[in-house]
XYZ file of C-alpha atoms in Angstrom:
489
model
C -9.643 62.626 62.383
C -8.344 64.646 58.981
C -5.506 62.981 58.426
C -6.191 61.419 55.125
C -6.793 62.634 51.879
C -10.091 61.001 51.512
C -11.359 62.181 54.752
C -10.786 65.755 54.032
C -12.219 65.585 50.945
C -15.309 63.837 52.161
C -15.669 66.529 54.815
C -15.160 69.273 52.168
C -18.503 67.315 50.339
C -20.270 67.703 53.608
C -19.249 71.227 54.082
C -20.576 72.108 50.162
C -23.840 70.082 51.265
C -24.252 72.117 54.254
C -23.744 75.222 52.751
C -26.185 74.477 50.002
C -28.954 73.287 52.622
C -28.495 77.029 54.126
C -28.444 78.590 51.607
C -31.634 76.805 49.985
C -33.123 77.395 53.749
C -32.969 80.939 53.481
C -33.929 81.286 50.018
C -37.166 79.205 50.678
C -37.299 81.146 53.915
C -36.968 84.714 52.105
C -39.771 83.379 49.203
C -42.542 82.645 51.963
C -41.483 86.157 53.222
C -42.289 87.612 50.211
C -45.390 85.491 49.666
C -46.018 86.383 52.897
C -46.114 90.411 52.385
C -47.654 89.633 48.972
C -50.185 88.120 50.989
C -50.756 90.692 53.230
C -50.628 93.474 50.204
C -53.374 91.863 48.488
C -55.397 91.484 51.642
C -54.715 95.214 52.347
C -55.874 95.665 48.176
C -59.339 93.981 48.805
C -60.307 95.194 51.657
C -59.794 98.856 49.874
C -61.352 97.266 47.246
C -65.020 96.335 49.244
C -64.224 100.276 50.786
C -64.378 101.450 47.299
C -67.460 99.630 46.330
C -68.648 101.364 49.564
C -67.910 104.360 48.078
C -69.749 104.041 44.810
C -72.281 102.436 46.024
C -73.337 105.982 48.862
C -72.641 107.985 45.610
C -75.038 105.895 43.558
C -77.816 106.068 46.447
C -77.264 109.549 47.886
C -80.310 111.069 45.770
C -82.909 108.003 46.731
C -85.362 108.768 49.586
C -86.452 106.044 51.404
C -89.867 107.560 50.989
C -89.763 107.468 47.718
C -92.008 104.653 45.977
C -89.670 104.341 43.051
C -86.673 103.353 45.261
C -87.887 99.759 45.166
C -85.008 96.702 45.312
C -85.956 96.028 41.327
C -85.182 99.609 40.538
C -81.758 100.328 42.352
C -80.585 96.285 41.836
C -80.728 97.436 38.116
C -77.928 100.160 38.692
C -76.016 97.641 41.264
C -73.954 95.796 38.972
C -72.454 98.957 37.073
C -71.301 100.256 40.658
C -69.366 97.280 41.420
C -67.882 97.381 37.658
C -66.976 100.980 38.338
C -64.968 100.104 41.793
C -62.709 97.497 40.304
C -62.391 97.973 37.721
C -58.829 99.230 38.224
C -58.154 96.358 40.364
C -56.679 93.475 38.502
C -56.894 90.190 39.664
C -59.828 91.203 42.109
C -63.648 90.240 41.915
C -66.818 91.352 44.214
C -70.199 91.900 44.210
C -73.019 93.626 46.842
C -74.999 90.680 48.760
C -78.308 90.842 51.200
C -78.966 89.034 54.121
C -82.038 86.637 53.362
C -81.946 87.654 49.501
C -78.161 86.423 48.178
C -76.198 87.986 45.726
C -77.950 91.326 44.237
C -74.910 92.155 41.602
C -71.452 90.460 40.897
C -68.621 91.729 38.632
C -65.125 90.675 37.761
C -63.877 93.701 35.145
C -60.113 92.115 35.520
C -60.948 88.634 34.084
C -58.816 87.475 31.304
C -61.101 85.267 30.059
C -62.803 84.907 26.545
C -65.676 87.470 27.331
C -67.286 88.794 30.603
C -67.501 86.758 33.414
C -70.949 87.168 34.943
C -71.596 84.097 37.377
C -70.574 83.933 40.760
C -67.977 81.256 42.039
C -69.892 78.641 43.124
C -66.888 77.086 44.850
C -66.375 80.039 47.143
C -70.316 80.701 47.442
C -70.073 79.218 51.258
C -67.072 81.400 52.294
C -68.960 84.540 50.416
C -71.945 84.071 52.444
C -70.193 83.635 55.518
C -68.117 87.175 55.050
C -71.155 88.849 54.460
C -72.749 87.637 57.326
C -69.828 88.623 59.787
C -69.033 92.229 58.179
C -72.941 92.756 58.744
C -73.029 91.581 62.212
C -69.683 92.960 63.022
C -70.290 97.023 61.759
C -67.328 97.008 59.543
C -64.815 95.220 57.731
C -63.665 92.319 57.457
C -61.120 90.026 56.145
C -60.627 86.236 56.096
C -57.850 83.704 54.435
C -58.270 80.554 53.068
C -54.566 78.905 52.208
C -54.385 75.703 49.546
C -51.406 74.222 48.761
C -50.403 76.855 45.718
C -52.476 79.623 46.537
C -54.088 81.959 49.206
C -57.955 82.890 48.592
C -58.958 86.391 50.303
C -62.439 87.566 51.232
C -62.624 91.245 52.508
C -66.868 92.194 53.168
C -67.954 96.078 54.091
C -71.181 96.785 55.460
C -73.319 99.347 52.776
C -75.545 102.150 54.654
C -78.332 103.541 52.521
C -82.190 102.697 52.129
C -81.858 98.782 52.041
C -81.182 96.762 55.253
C -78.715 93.983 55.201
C -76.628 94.908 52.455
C -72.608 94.156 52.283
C -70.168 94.572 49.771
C -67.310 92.075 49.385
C -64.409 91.305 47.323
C -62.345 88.262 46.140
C -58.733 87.632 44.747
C -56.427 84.931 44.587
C -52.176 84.927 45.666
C -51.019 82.326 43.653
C -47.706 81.328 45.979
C -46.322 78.727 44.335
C -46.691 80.594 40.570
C -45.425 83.430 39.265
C -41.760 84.865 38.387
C -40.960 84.436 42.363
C -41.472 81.236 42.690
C -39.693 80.604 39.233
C -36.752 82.208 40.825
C -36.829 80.277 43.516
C -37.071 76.895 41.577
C -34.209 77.907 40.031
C -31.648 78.876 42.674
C -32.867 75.527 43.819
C -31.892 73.655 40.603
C -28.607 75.383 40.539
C -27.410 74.766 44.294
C -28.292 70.950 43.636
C -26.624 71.122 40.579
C -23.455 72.759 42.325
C -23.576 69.882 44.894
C -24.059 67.482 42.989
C -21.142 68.750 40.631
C -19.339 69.044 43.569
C -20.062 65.424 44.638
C -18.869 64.169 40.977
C -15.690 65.557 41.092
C -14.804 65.325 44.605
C -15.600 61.371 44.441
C -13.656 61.318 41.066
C -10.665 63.010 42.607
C -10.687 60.871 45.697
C -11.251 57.413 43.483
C -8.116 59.003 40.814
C -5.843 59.520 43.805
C -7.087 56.522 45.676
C -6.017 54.006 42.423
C -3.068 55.851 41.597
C -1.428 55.573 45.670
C -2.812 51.884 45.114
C -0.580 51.381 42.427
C 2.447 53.055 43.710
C 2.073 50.911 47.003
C 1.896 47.819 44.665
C 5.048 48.714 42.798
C 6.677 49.386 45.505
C 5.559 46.128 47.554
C 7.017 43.804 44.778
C 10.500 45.038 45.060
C 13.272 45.044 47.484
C 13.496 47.967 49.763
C 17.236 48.413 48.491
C 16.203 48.346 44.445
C 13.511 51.276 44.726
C 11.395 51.111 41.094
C 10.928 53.220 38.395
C 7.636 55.259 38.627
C 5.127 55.645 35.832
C 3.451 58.812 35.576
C -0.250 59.095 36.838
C -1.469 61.896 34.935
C -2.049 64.070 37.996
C 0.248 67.047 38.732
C 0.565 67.191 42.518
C 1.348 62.869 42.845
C 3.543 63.245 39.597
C 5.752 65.763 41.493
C 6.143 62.797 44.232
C 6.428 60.586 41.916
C 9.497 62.113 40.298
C 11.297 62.193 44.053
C 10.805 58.760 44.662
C 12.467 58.243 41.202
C 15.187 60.552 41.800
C 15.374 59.358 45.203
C 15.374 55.873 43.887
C 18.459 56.816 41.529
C 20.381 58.410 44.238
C 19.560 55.422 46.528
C 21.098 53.106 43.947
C 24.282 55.761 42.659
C 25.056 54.906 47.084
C 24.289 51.873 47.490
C 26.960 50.767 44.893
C 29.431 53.511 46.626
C 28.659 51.542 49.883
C 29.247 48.368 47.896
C 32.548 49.827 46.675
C 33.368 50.631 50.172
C 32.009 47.629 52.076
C 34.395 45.718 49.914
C 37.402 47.616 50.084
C 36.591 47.524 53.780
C 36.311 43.509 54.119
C 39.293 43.410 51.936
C 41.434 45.205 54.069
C 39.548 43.262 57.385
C 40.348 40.731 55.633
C 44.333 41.323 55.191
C 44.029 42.601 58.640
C 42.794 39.005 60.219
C 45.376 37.474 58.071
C 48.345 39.651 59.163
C 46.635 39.018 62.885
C 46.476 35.226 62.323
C 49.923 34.610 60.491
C 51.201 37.045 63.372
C 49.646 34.682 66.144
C 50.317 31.302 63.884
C 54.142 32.567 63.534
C 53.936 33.216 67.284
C 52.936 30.196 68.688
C 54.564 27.859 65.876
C 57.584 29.185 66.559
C 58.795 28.255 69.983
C 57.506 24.473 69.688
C 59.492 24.525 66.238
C 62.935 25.946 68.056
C 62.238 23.692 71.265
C 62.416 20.600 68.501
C 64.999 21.830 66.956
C 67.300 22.347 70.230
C 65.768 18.473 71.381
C 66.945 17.238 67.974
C 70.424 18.547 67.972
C 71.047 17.532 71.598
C 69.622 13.742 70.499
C 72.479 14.428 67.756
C 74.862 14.891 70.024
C 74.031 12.566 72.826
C 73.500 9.132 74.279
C 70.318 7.063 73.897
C 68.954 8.010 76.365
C 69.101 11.603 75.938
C 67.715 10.808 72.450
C 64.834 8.976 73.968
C 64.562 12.560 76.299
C 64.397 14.381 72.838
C 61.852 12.518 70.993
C 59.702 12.523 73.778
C 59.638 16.255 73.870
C 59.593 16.727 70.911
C 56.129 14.423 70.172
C 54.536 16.893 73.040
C 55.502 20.037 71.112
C 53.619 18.147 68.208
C 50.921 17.368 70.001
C 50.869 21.090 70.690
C 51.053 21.888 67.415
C 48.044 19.622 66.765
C 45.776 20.658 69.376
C 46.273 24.507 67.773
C 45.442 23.869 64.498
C 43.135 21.952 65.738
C 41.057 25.344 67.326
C 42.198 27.356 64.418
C 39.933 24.633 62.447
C 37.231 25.128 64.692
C 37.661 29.334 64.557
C 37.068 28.915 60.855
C 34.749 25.991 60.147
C 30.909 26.763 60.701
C 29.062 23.929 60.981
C 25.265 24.103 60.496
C 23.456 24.227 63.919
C 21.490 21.057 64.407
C 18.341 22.408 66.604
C 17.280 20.498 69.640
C 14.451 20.842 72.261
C 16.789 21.323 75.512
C 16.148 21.103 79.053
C 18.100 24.109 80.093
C 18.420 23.113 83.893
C 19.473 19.417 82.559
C 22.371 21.458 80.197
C 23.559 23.699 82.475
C 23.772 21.146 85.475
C 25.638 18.646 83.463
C 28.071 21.432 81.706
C 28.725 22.825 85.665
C 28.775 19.270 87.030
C 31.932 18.236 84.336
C 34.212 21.459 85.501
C 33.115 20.841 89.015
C 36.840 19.052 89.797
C 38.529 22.050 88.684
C 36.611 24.592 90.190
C 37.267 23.126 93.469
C 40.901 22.689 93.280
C 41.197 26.866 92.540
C 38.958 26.912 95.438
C 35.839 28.457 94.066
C 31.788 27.233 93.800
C 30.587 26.945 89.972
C 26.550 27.462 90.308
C 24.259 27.102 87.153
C 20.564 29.076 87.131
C 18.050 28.164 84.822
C 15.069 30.940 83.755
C 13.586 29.380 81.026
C 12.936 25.686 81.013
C 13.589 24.915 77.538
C 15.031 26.228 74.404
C 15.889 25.186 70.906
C 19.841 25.048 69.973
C 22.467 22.935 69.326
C 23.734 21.663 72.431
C 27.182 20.244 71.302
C 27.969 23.287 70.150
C 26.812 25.752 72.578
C 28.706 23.210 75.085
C 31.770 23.732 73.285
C 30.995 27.816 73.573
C 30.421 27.208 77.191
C 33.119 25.084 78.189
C 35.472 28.055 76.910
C 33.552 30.454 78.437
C 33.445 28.352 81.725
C 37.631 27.781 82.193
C 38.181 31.545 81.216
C 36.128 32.393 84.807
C 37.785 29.559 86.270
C 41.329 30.983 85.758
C 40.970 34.243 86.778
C 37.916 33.784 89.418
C 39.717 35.105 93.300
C 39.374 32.084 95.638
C 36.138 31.568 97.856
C 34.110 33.131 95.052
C 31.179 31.966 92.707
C 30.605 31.587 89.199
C 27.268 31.653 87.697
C 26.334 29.944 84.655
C 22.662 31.846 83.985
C 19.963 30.708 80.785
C 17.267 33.445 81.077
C 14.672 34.916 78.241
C 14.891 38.539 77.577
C 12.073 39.756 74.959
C 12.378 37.593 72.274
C 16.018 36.528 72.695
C 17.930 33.096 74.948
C 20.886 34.669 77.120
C 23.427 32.651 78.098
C 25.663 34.093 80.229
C 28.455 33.063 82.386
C 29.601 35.390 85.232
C 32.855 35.489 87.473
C 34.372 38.245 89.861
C 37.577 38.922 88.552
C 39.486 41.632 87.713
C 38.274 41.125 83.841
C 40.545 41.723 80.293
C 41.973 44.577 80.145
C 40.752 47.559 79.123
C 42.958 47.908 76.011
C 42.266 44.198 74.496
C 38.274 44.845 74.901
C 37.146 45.977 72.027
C 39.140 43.215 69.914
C 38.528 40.761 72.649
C 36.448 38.139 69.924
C 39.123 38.334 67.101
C 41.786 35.717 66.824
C 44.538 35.325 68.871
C 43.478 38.353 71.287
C 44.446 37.278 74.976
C 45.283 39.273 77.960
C 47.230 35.383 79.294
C 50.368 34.503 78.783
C 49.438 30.883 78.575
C 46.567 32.057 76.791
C 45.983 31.084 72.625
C 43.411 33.767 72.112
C 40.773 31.228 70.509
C 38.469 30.211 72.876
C 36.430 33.734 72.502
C 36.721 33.567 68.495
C 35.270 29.888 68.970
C 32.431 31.203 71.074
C 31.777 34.018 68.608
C 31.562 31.845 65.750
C 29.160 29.432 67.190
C 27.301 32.592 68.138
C 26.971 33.972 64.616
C 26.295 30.154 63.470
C 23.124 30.438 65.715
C 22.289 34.005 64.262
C 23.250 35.409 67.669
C 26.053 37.185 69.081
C 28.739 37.211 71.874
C 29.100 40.115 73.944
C 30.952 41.363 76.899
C 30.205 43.728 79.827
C 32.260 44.788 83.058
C 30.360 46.274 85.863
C 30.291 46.474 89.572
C 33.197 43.848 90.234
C 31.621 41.459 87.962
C 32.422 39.888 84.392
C 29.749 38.675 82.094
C 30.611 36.976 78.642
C 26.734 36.645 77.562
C 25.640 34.486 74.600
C 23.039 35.986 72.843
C 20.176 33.651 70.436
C 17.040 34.415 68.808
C 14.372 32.827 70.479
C 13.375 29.466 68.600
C 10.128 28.488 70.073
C 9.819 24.555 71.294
């Protein structure tokens, strides 16, 4: 899944990505935490706040009787206001007042307010909500508290019932959590800003490494595509450490490539030179060999026509035009060893060839007493008939000569992956063991009537076709196999 550069990379990205998604998660997670408890801190501050305006306000009514005419609404509502100024007035951020059921607001104070001058008028926004507190502290018996959430802030109520010599009085108090303000939420924004800003540095050099490496194998691959696998070229440098350190082993590779491949050149040609002196020793061995008894049979027919009557002179030059002849017909197959005609292809019915090749040695095969069968696999091929005749003809009067009577020889055409076999198969005793390896070269026969040219013919045609000529021994049975590329019809 990993096994390219690219992909790793990519899944490194995704990895940074992830990471930063956590970690934003839990930073977001551990602000509304602390909004949270900030929350519930400044709920727990009002509601000690209304407790406090409790306070001051039994304080400021402990010496009224309710019996008293003076303690009229208009005469302790004048001291109200100053009571609720003395409760919170430590309590920044935090506003309240003392309301009666029926009557409304009796006093209001906000001593924290940062504003240009006092602020004396109630919220008229949060009039509804104040009411409502008021109403359920006084039915309820004690405090009570109440949120309101917007989208940056938190609004909490907290209302007190007051005892004394009014009915249906309540104290409450009002402040404000501004969540999404403040040096928190700053914080916040800007661990934010800095894990996008990682991943998206991340992203930038990640895609700029994997588009650098990316162009630079591009262009290697292209340099290397336009020349020959045996002529590696010289690198440029791409500017990047780790690919320049390949870079310089394909060069030096490429320079020890070269430094052997003209060794091997050296050597290959050496080698073919002395292959070379070797065939020619082989040939002018075999040329000497069989040159030289036709050449001393003339020569003993000429000196007894010398010597003798005309009719023994007639005797002479009669044998001595078949030792020519003999002469002919070998250089005749040395010529056709060493000349390598051009295939011509044809389209070939391979049953048609094979019948007609097995139908001309038919005569002899039946006076050696033995049944000359031709198979067909393949219906047609591409080749050059005349010569692959010639190939099997030799191949063909080899089996025939050393075939045991009463037994077969199979002339087979079959397909084998993307190669023609032609093979011809007999069950004799086979060359022997010692002549097998050399058993294609010149002159190389295991017969004493034997030239040793037939199998250098049938190579040659072979190599002439791109193909090869082979050999194989097994189970009582020899098999001289032509082998061809495959030439589609």
């Amino acid at each position: 899944m990993f096994q390219s550069l690219r992909a790793r990379l990519v899944a490194l990205l995704l990895i940074v990505a992830i990471a930063a998604v956590a970690i934003g998660a839990l930073m977001t997670g551990l602000f509304q935490r602390s909004a949270a408890a900030q929350v519930g801190q400044m709920e727990a501050e009002t509601a000690r706040a209304c407790e406090a305006q409790s306070g001051a306000f039994r304080f400021y009514v402990s010496g009224w009787r309710s019996h008293d005419p003076s303690s009229s609404l208009s005469t302790i509502r004048e001291g109200l206001e100053p009571v609720v100024q003395s409760a919170l007035h430590d309590r920044p951020g935090i506003e309240g007042g003392i309301w009666q059921d029926g009557e409304g607001s009796l006093a209001y104070a906000y001593p924290s307010y940062e504003g240009a001058g006092p602020k004396t008028d109630l919220p008229q926004a949060e009039l509804t909500r104040i009411k409502a507190i008021n109403q359920a502290a006084l039915g309820e018996g004690h405090t009570v508290s109440a949120r309101y959430r917007a989208s940056t802030e938190v609004l909490i109520l907290a209302a007190c019932p007051l005892p004394g010599p009014l009915p249906g009085l309540t104290a409450w108090t009002m402040t404000r959590v501004r969540t999404l303000e403040g040096h928190g939420y700053q914080q916040l924004m800007t661990g934010l800003g800095l894990l996008l800003l990682i991943v998206l540095a991340a992203a930038v050099l990640l895609t700029q490494l994997t588009m650098t490496w990316s162009r630079q194998i591009t262009r290697i691959e292209a340099i290397l595509a336009t020349h020959d696998v045996n002529d590696l070229p010289v690198l440029p440098s791409t500017g990047e450490r780790e690919l320049d350190r390949i870079v310089r082993a394909l060069n030096e590779a490429g320079e020890r490539l070269a430094v052997a491949r003209r060794r091997a050149e050296t050597m290959a040609r050496e080698v073919a030179a002395s292959q070379r002196l070797a065939a020619i020793g082989r040939v002018t061995a075999g040329v000497a060999h069989e040159i030289r008894n036709p050449i001393a049979a003339m020569k003993l027919k000429a000196e007894n026509a010398l010597a003798g009557d005309t009719t023994r002179k007639e005797q002479a030059l009669g044998a001595i035009l078949e030792q020519i002849d003999r002469l002919d017909a070998l250089l005749h197959r040395l010529l056709s060893v060493t000349e390598q005609d051009t295939p011509a292809y044809q389209r070939v019915s391979l049953a048609d060839f094979l019948g007609r090749i097995a139908r001309r040695h038919a005569d002899v095969a039946a006076t050696r007493g033995v049944a000359l069968k031709s198979e067909a696999a393949v219906r047609h091929a591409r080749f050059d008939p005349g010569q692959l005749e010639r190939a099997l003809d030799n191949l063909i009067l080899n089996a025939l000569q050393v075939a045991p009577r009463h037994s077969t020889v199979h002339v087979r055409a079959r397909l084998a992956g993307d190669h023609l076999i032609l093979a011809v198969e007999d069950t004799g005793a086979g060359p022997p063991p010692h002549l097998r390896d050399e058993l294609f070269e010149p002159f190389v026969t295991g017969r004493a009537d034997g030239t040793g040219l037939g199998l250098s013919i049938v190579r040659e045609i072979a190599a002439a076709h791109d193909g090869v000529a082979r050999f194989h021994h097994t189970n009582g049975a020899t098999t001289f196999e032509i082998v061809l590329p495959w030439q589609p019809c």
